[in-house]
Coordinates of C-alpha atoms in Angstrom, one line a residue:
X1 CA 8.3 6.1 12.9
X2 CA 6.6 7.2 15.9
X3 CA 4.4 4.4 16.7
X4 CA 1.1 4.8 19.1
X5 CA 2.0 5.1 22.6
X6 CA -0.3 2.2 23.3
X7 CA 2.3 0.1 21.0
X8 CA 5.7 1.3 22.3
X9 CA 6.4 -1.6 24.2
X10 CA 5.2 -4.2 21.6
X11 CA 8.0 -6.4 20.1
X12 CA 10.3 -4.8 22.9
X13 CA 12.1 -8.0 23.2
X14 CA 12.1 -9.8 20.0
X15 CA 15.0 -9.6 17.5
X16 CA 14.0 -9.0 14.5
X17 CA 15.8 -11.0 11.6
X18 CA 18.0 -8.8 9.3
X19 CA 17.3 -9.6 5.5
X20 CA 20.0 -11.8 4.0
X21 CA 20.0 -9.3 1.2
X22 CA 21.1 -6.5 3.6
X23 CA 24.7 -8.2 3.3
X24 CA 27.1 -5.1 1.9
X25 CA 27.7 -7.3 -0.9
X26 CA 24.3 -7.2 -2.4
X27 CA 24.5 -2.9 -2.1
X28 CA 27.9 -3.1 -3.8
X29 CA 26.4 -5.0 -6.4
X30 CA 24.0 -2.6 -7.6
X31 CA 24.4 -0.3 -10.4
X32 CA 26.7 3.1 -9.6
X33 CA 23.1 5.1 -10.4
X34 CA 21.4 2.9 -7.5
X35 CA 24.3 3.2 -5.0
X36 CA 23.7 6.9 -5.5
X37 CA 20.5 7.4 -5.1
X38 CA 18.6 8.9 -2.1
X39 CA 18.0 5.2 -0.7
X40 CA 21.3 5.1 0.8
X41 CA 21.5 8.3 2.5
X42 CA 18.4 7.0 3.7
X43 CA 19.6 4.0 4.9
X44 CA 22.7 5.4 6.8
X45 CA 20.0 7.3 8.9
X46 CA 17.9 4.7 9.8
X47 CA 20.0 1.3 9.5
X48 CA 23.7 1.7 9.9
X49 CA 24.1 -0.2 13.0
X50 CA 22.6 -3.2 14.1
X51 CA 21.0 -1.4 17.1
X52 CA 19.6 1.3 14.8
X53 CA 18.0 -1.6 12.3
X54 CA 16.2 -3.0 15.4
X55 CA 14.8 0.3 17.0
X56 CA 13.5 1.4 13.3
X57 CA 12.2 -2.3 12.1
X58 CA 10.1 -2.6 15.5
X59 CA 8.8 1.0 15.0
X60 CA 7.9 0.3 11.9
X61 CA 6.2 -3.2 12.5
X62 CA 4.5 -1.1 15.8
X63 CA 2.4 1.0 13.1
X64 CA 1.7 -2.4 11.1
X65 CA 0.4 -3.6 14.4
X66 CA -1.7 0.1 15.1
X67 CA -3.1 0.2 11.5
X68 CA -4.3 -3.7 11.9
X69 CA -6.0 -2.4 15.3
X70 CA -7.3 0.4 13.5
X71 CA -8.9 -1.2 10.4
X72 CA -10.3 -3.9 12.6
X73 CA -12.0 -1.0 14.3
X74 CA -13.4 0.5 10.8
X75 CA -14.4 -3.7 10.2
X76 CA -16.5 -3.7 13.8
X77 CA -18.2 -0.4 12.8
X78 CA -19.2 -2.0 9.5
X79 CA -20.9 -5.0 11.3
X80 CA -22.4 -2.7 14.2
X81 CA -24.3 -0.4 11.9
X82 CA -25.2 -3.5 9.9
X83 CA -23.2 -3.2 6.6
X84 CA -20.5 -5.6 6.8
X85 CA -22.5 -8.1 4.4
X86 CA -22.9 -5.5 1.5
X87 CA -19.3 -3.8 1.8
X88 CA -16.5 -4.7 -0.2
X89 CA -13.5 -3.8 1.9
X90 CA -10.0 -3.3 -0.5
X91 CA -6.8 -2.5 1.8
X92 CA -3.3 -1.8 -0.3
X93 CA -0.7 0.5 -0.2
X94 CA 1.1 3.2 -2.1
X95 CA 4.4 1.5 -2.5
X96 CA 7.1 -1.1 -1.5
X97 CA 9.5 -0.6 1.1
X98 CA 13.5 -1.3 1.6
X99 CA 14.2 -2.2 5.2
X100 CA 17.7 -2.3 4.9
X101 CA 17.6 -5.2 1.8
X102 CA 20.3 -3.9 -0.9
X103 CA 22.0 -1.6 1.6
X104 CA 18.9 0.9 1.2
X105 CA 15.8 2.4 2.8
X106 CA 12.5 3.4 1.5
X107 CA 11.1 3.3 -1.8
X108 CA 13.1 4.1 -4.8
X109 CA 14.1 1.3 -7.5
X110 CA 12.5 -1.4 -9.6
X111 CA 13.3 -4.4 -6.6
X112 CA 10.5 -6.5 -5.6
X113 CA 11.0 -4.8 -2.0
X114 CA 10.2 -1.8 -3.1
X115 CA 7.8 -2.2 -5.4
X116 CA 5.3 -4.9 -4.0
X117 CA 2.6 -4.0 -2.3
X118 CA 0.2 -5.8 0.0
X119 CA -3.4 -6.1 -1.6
X120 CA -6.2 -7.7 1.0
X121 CA -9.9 -7.8 -0.5
X122 CA -12.7 -8.5 1.9
X123 CA -15.6 -9.7 -0.3
X124 CA -18.7 -11.0 1.7
X125 CA -20.3 -12.0 -1.3
X126 CA -17.7 -14.9 -2.3
X127 CA -18.6 -18.5 -1.0
X128 CA -16.6 -19.5 2.0
X129 CA -14.5 -21.8 -0.1
X130 CA -13.7 -18.9 -2.4
X131 CA -12.3 -16.7 0.7
X132 CA -8.6 -16.9 2.4
X133 CA -7.5 -17.5 -1.6
X134 CA -4.4 -16.0 -2.6
X135 CA -4.4 -15.7 -6.6
X136 CA -0.6 -15.6 -8.1
X137 CA -1.5 -13.2 -11.4
X138 CA -0.2 -9.9 -10.6
X139 CA -2.2 -7.2 -10.1
X140 CA -1.5 -3.5 -10.7
X141 CA -2.5 -0.2 -9.4
X142 CA -3.9 0.4 -13.0
X143 CA -6.6 -2.5 -12.0
X144 CA -8.0 -1.0 -9.2
X145 CA -10.4 1.2 -11.0
X146 CA -11.9 -1.5 -13.4
X147 CA -12.2 -3.5 -10.3
X148 CA -13.7 -1.1 -8.1
X149 CA -16.3 -0.5 -11.1
X150 CA -17.2 -3.9 -11.6
X151 CA -18.0 -4.9 -8.3
X152 CA -19.9 -1.9 -8.1
X153 CA -21.9 -3.1 -10.9
X154 CA -20.9 -0.3 -12.9
X155 CA -19.0 -0.7 -16.8
X156 CA -15.4 -0.2 -17.1
X157 CA -14.9 2.6 -19.8
X158 CA -12.7 0.9 -22.9
X159 CA -10.2 3.7 -22.4
X160 CA -9.2 2.5 -19.0
X161 CA -5.4 0.4 -19.4
X162 CA -6.3 -2.0 -16.2
X163 CA -8.5 -5.0 -15.7
X164 CA -10.6 -6.0 -13.3
X165 CA -9.5 -8.9 -11.0
X166 CA -13.1 -9.7 -10.0
X167 CA -12.5 -13.3 -12.3
X168 CA -9.7 -14.0 -9.8
X169 CA -11.9 -12.9 -6.6
X170 CA -14.3 -15.3 -7.8
X171 CA -12.0 -18.0 -8.5
X172 CA -12.6 -17.9 -12.9
X173 CA -10.2 -18.6 -15.3
X174 CA -8.7 -15.1 -16.6
X175 CA -6.6 -14.1 -19.3
X176 CA -4.4 -12.6 -17.3
X177 CA -0.6 -10.4 -17.6
X178 CA 2.4 -12.4 -17.6
X179 CA 4.7 -9.5 -17.0
X180 CA 4.5 -5.6 -16.6
X181 CA 6.7 -2.5 -17.4
X182 CA 8.4 -0.9 -15.0

């Protein structure tokens, strides 16, 4: 993960804690098919030694810091252009990521580290008291399109499988899923 040159010195002297599940016993507890998956060879290339782990994870964090800076630039530009009060910004990612947990790397298996993603919503229309909340119901990627449509004031086609999480954003009660099939 080559970081932006501006960020190469970040976290240089900060020891990154190793996850508790990075212990070999968690790898050995995986089913055979998981142990033989692509996640293990990638772990060997990235996390096989403590030094490798520190370098790779620091670079990963440097990339996240770079993303934060660039998202900040986008938000600043929205303010400068006068669009910040009528633009909803939604940030997410395409997958979770093993950072050595369970002796794995990357995004391969149905463990939380591999499937959970960030989901951050900035809606300037929300009252101050509803901002900065972390609703607990599970949002899924199938919920994105219905949410975008509803937030844009458009009807959500009945054929869409997901649900708009607008009520969750607004702090309103909503019937919500308790689980999902992976």
